[in-house]
Coordinates of N, CA and C and ligand atoms in Angstrom, one line a residue:
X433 N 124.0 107.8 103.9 CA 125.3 107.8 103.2 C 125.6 109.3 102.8
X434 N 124.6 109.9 102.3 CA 124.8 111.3 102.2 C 125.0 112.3 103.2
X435 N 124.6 111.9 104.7 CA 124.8 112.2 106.0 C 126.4 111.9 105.4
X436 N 126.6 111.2 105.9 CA 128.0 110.9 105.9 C 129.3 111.7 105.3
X437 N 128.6 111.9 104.0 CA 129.7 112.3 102.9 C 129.7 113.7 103.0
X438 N 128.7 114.5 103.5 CA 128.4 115.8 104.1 C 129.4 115.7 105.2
X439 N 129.2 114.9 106.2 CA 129.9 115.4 107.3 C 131.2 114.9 107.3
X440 N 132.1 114.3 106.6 CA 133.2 113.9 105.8 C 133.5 115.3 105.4
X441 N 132.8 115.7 104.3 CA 133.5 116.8 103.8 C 133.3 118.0 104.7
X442 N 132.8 118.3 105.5 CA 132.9 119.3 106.9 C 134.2 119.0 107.3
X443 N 134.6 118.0 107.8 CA 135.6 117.8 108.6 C 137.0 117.7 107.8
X444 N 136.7 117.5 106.3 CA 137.6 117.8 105.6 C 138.1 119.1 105.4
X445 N 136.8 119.8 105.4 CA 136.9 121.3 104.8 C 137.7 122.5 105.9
X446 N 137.2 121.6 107.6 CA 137.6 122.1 108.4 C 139.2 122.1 108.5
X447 N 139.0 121.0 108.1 CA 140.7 120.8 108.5 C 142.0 121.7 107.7
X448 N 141.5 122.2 106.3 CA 142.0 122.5 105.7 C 142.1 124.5 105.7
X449 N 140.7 124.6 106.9 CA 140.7 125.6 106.6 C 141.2 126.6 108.1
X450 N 141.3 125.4 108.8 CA 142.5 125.6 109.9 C 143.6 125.6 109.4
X451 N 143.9 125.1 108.8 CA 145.8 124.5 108.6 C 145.9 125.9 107.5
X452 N 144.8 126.7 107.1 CA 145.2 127.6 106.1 C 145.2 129.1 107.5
X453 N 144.1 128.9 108.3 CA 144.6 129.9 109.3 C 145.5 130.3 109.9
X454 N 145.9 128.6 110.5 CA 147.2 128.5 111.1 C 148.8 129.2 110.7
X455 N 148.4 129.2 109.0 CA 149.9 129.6 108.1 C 149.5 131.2 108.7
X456 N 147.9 131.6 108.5 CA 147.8 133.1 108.4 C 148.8 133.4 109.8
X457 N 147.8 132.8 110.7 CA 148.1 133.5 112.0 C 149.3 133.5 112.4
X458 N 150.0 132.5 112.5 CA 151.6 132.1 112.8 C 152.2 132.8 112.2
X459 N 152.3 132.4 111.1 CA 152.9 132.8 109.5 C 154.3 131.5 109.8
X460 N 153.5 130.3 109.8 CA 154.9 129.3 109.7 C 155.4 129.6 108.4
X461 N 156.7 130.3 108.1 CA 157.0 130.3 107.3 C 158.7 130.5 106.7
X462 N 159.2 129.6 107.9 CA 160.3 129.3 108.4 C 160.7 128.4 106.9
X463 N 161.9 129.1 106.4 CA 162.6 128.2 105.2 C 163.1 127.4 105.5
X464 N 162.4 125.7 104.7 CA 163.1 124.4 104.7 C 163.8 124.4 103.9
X465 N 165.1 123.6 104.2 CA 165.8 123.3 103.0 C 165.1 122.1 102.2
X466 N 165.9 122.3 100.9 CA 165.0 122.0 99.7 C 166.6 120.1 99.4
X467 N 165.9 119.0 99.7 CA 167.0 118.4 99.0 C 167.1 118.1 97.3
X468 N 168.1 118.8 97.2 CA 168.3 118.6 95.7 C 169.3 117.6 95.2
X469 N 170.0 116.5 96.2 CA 170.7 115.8 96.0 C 170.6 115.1 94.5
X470 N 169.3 114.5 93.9 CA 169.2 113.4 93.1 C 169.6 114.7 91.9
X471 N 170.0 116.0 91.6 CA 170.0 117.0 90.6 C 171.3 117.0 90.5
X472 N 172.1 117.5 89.2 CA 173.2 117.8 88.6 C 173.6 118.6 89.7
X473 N 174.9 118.8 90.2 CA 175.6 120.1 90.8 C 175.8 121.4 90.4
X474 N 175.7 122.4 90.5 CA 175.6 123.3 89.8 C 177.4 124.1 89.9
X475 N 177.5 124.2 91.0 CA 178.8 124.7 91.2 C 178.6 125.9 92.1
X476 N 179.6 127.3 92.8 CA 179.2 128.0 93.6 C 178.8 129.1 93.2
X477 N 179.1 129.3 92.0 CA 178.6 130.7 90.9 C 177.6 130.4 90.5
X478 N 176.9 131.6 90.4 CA 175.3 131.4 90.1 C 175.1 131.5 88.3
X479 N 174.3 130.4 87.9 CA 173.8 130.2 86.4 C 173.2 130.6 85.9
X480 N 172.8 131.3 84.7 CA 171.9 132.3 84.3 C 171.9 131.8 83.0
X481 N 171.0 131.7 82.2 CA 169.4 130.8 82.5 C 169.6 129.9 83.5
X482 N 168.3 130.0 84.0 CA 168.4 128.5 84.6 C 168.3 127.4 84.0
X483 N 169.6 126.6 84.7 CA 169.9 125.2 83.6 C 168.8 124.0 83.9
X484 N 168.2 124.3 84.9 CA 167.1 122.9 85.0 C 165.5 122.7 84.4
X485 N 165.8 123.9 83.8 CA 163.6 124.5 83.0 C 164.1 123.1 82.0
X486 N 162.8 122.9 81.9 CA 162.2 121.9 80.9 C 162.8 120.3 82.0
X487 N 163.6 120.4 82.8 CA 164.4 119.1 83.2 C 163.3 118.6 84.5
X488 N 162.6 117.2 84.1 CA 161.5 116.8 84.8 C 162.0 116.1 86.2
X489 N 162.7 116.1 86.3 CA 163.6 115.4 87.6 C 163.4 117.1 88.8
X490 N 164.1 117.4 87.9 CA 164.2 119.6 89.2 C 162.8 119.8 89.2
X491 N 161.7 119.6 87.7 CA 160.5 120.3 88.5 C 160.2 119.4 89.5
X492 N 159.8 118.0 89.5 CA 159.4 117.1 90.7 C 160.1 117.5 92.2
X493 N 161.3 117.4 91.9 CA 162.2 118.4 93.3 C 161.9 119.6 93.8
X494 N 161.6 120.2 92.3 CA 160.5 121.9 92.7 C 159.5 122.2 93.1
X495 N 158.9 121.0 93.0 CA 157.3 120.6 93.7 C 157.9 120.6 95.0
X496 N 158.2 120.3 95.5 CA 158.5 119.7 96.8 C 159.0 120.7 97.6
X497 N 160.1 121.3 97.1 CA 160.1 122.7 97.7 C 159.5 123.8 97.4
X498 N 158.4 123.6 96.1 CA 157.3 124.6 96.5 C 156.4 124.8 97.6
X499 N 156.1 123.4 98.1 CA 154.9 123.1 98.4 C 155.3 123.2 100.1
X500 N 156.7 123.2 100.5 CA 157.1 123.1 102.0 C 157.5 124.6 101.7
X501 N 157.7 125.6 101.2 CA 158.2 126.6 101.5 C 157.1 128.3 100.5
X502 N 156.7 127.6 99.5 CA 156.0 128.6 99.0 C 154.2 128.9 99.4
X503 N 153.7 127.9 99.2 CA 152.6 127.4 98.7 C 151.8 128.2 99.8
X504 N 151.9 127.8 100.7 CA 151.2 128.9 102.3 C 151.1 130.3 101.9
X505 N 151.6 131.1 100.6 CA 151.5 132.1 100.4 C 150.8 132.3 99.0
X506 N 151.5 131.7 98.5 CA 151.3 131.8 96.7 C 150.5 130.8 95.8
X507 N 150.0 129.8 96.7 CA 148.6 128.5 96.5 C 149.4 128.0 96.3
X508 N 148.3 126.4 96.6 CA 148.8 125.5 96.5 C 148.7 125.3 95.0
X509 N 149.8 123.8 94.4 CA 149.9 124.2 92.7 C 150.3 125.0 92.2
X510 N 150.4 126.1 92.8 CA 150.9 127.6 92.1 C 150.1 128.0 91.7
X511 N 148.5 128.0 92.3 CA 147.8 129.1 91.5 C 147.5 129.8 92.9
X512 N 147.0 130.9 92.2 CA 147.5 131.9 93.6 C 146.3 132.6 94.1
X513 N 146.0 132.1 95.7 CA 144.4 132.7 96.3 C 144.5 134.1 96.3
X514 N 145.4 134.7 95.9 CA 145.0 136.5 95.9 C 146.3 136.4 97.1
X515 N 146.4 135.9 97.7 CA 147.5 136.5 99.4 C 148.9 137.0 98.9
X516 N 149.1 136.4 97.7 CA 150.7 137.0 96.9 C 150.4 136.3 95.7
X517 N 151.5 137.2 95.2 CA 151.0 137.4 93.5 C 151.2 135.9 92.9
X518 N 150.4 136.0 91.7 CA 150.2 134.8 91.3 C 152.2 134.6 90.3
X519 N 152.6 133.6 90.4 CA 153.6 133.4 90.4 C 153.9 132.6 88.7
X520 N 152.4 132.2 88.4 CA 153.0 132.0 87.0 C 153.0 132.8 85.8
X521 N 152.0 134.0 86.3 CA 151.9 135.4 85.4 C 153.2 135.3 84.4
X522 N 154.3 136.3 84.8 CA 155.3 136.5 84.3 C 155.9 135.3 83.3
X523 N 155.8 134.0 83.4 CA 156.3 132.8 82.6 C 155.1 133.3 81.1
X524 N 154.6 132.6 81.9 CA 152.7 132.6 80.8 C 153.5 134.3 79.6
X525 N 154.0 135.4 80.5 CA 153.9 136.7 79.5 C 155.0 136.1 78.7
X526 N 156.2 135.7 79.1 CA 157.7 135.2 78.1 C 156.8 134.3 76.9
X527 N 156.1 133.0 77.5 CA 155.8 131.8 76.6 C 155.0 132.7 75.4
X528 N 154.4 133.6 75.5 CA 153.3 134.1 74.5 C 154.2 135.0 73.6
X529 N 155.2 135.2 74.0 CA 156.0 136.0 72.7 C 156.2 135.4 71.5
X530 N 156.7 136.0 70.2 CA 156.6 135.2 68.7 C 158.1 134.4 69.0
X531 N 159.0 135.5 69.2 CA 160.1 134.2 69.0 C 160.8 133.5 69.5
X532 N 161.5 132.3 69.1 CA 161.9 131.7 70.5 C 163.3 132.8 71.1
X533 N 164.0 133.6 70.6 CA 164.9 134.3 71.3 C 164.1 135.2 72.0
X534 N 162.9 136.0 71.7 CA 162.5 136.6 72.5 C 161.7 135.6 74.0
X535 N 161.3 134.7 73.7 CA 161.1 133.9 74.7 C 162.2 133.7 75.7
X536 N 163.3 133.0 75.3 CA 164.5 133.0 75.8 C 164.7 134.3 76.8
X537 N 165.0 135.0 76.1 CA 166.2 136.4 76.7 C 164.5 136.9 77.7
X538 N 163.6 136.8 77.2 CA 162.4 136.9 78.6 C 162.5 135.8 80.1
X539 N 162.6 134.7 79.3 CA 162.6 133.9 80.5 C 163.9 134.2 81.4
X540 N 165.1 134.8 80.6 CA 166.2 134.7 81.7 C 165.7 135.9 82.6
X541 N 165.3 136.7 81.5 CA 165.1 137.9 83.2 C 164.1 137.7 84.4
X542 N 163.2 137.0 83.4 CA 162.5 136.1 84.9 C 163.2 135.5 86.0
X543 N 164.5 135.0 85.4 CA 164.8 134.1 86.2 C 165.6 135.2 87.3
X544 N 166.6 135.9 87.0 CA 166.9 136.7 87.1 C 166.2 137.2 88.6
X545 N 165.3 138.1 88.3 CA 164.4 138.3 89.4 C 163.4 137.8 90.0
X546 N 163.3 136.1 89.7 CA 163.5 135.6 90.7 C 164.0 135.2 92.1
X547 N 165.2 134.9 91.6 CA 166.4 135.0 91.9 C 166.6 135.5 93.3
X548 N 166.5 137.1 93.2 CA 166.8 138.0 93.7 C 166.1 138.0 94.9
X549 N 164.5 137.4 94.6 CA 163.2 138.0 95.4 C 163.4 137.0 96.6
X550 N 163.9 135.6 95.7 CA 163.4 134.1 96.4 C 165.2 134.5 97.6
X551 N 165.9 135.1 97.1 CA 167.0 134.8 97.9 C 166.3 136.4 99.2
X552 N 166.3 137.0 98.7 CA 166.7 138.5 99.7 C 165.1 138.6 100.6
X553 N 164.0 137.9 100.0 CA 162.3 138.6 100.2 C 162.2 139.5 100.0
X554 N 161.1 139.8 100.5 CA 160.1 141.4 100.3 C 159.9 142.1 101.5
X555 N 160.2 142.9 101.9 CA 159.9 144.1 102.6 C 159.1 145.0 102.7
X556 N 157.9 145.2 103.2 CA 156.8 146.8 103.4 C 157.5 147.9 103.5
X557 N 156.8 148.6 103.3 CA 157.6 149.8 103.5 C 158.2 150.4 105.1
X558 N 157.5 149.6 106.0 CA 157.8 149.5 107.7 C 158.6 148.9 107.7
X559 N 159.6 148.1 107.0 CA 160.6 147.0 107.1 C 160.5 145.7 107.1
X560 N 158.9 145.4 107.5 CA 158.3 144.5 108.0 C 158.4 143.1 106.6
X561 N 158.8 142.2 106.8 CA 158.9 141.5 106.1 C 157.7 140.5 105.9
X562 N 157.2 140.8 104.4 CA 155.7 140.0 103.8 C 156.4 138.9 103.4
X563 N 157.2 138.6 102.3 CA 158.0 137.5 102.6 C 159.5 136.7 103.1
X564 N 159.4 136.2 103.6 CA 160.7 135.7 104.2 C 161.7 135.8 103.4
X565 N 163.5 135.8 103.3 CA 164.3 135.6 102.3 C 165.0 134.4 102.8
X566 N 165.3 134.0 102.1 CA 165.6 132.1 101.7 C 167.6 132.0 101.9
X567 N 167.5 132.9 101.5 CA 169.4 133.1 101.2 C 170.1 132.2 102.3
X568 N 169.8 132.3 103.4 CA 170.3 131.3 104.6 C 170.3 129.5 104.7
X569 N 168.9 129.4 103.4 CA 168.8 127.9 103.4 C 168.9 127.0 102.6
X570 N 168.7 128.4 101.0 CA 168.3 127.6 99.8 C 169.9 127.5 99.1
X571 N 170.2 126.6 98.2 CA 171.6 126.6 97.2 C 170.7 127.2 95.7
X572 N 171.9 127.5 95.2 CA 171.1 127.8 93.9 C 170.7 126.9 93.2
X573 N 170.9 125.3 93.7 CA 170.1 124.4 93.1 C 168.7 124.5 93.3
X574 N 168.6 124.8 94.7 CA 167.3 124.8 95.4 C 166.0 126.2 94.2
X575 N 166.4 126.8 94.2 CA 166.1 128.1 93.3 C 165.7 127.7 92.4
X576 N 166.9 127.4 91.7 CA 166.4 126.6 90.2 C 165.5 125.7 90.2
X577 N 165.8 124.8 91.3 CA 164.4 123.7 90.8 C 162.8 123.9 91.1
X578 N 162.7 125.1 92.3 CA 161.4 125.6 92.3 C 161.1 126.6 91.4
X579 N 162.3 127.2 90.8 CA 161.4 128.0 89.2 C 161.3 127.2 88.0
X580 N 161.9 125.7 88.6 CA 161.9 125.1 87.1 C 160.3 124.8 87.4
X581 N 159.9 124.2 88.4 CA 158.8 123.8 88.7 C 157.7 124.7 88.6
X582 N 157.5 126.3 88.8 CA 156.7 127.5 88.6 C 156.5 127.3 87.3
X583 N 158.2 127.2 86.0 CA 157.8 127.7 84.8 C 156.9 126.3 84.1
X584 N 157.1 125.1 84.8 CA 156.6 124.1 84.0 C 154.6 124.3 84.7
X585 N 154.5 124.7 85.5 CA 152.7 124.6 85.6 C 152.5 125.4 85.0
X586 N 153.0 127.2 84.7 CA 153.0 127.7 83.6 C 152.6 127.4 81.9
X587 N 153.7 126.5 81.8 CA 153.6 126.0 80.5 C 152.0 125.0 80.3
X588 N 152.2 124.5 81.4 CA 151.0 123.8 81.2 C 149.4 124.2 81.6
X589 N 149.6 125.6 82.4 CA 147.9 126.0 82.3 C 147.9 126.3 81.2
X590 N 149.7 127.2 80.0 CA 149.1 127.5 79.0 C 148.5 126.4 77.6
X591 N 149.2 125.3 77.6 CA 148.6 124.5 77.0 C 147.1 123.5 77.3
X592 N 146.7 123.9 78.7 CA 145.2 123.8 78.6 C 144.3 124.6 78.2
X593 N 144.8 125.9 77.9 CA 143.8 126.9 77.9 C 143.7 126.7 76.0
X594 N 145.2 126.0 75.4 CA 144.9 125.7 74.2 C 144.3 125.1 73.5
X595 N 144.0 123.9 74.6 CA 142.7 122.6 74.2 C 141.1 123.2 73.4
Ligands
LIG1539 C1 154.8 134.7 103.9 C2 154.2 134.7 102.6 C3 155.1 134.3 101.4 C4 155.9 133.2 101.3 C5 156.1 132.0 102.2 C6 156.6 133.3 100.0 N1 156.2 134.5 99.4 FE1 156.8 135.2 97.6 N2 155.8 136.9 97.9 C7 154.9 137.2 99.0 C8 154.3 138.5 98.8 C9 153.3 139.1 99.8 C10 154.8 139.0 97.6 C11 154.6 140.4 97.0 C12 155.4 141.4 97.8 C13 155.2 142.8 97.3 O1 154.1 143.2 96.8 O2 156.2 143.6 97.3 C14 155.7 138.0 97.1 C15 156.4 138.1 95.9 C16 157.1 137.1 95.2 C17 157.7 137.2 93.9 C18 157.6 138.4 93.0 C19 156.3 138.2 92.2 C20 156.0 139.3 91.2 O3 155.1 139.1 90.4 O4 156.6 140.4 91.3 C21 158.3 136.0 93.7 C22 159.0 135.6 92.4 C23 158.1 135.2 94.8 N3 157.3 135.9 95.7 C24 158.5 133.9 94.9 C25 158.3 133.1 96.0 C26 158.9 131.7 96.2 C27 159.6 131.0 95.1 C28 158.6 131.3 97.4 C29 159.0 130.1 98.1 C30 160.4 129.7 98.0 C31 157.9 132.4 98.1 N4 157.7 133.5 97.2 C32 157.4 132.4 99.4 C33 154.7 136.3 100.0 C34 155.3 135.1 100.2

């Protein structure tokens, strides 16, 4: 039985640690669209704060398009194996401030450049693009609901670290 559960977890471990090669080497990282159908509309002008934080419907939708378009980079769950920066840093820095307006007017600049990063990517200094830019696939519903979903794991590694 222990035979077994050894070589179960080999073949588990393999599998996972192809499918993590595979993102390296390819770099599948071709932006899906995100369906945000079951979310309020937003309209075609972009919203500032984002109106969907705390709204448990966008993070679950945010999950989803984390996990098909971020996660090969930035971990899965959003914690981050070192390959790009850990993504819930900056929330975690807004949530630890004293007041709620400084929280506030923090979180929007987060959002803010977010925004910017998730629509345009990142560029090396060769031009060479480290991450993809989304602008072609994502709505700004799509945006919003995967930072609603960043800022809510946030909130919640910080309330386990408070336990
Ligand atoms: C191909 C890998 C890759 C994918 C896919 C990717 N990113 Fe990134 N991302 C990076 C890298 C690398 C950086 C850091 C770039 C730099 O150092 O200039 C970064 C930076 C960022 C930053 C700025 C972080 C900071 O602390 O300054 C944000 C925000 C971000 N990514 C969000 C996202 C979101 C949201 C998605 C999915 C929609 C995503 N990324 C998909 C590789 C990726």
């Amino acid at each position: 039985m222990q035979k077994m559960r050894t070589f179960v977890g080999l073949f588990v471990g393999l599998f996972f640690g192809l499918t993590a090669l595979e993102v390296l080497a390819h770099g599948d990282v071709t932006p899906h669209p995100v369906d945000t159908s079951s979310l309020p509309s937003l309209g075609k002008e972009w919203v500032l704060p984002n109106p969907y934080r705390g709204n448990e419907k966008a993070v679950a939708v945010g999950a989803i398009g984390y996990l098909h378009n971020c996660a090969g980079c930035h971990g899965l769950n959003a914690e981050s194996g070192g390959v790009a920066p850990d993504l819930l840093l900056v929330t975690k820095d807004c949530l630890g401030m004293a007041s709620m307006d400084q929280q506030s007017s923090c979180l929007k600049d987060t959002d803010d450049y977010y925004k910017d990063i998730v629509l345009h990517g990142k560029k090396n200094g060769e031009g060479r693009f480290l991450m993809p830019a989304y602008e072609s696939v994502f709505t700004q519903e799509a945006v919003w609901a995967i930072k609603a979903y960043t800022d809510s794991r946030a909130k919640e590694d910080l309330a386990k670290k408070a336990k």
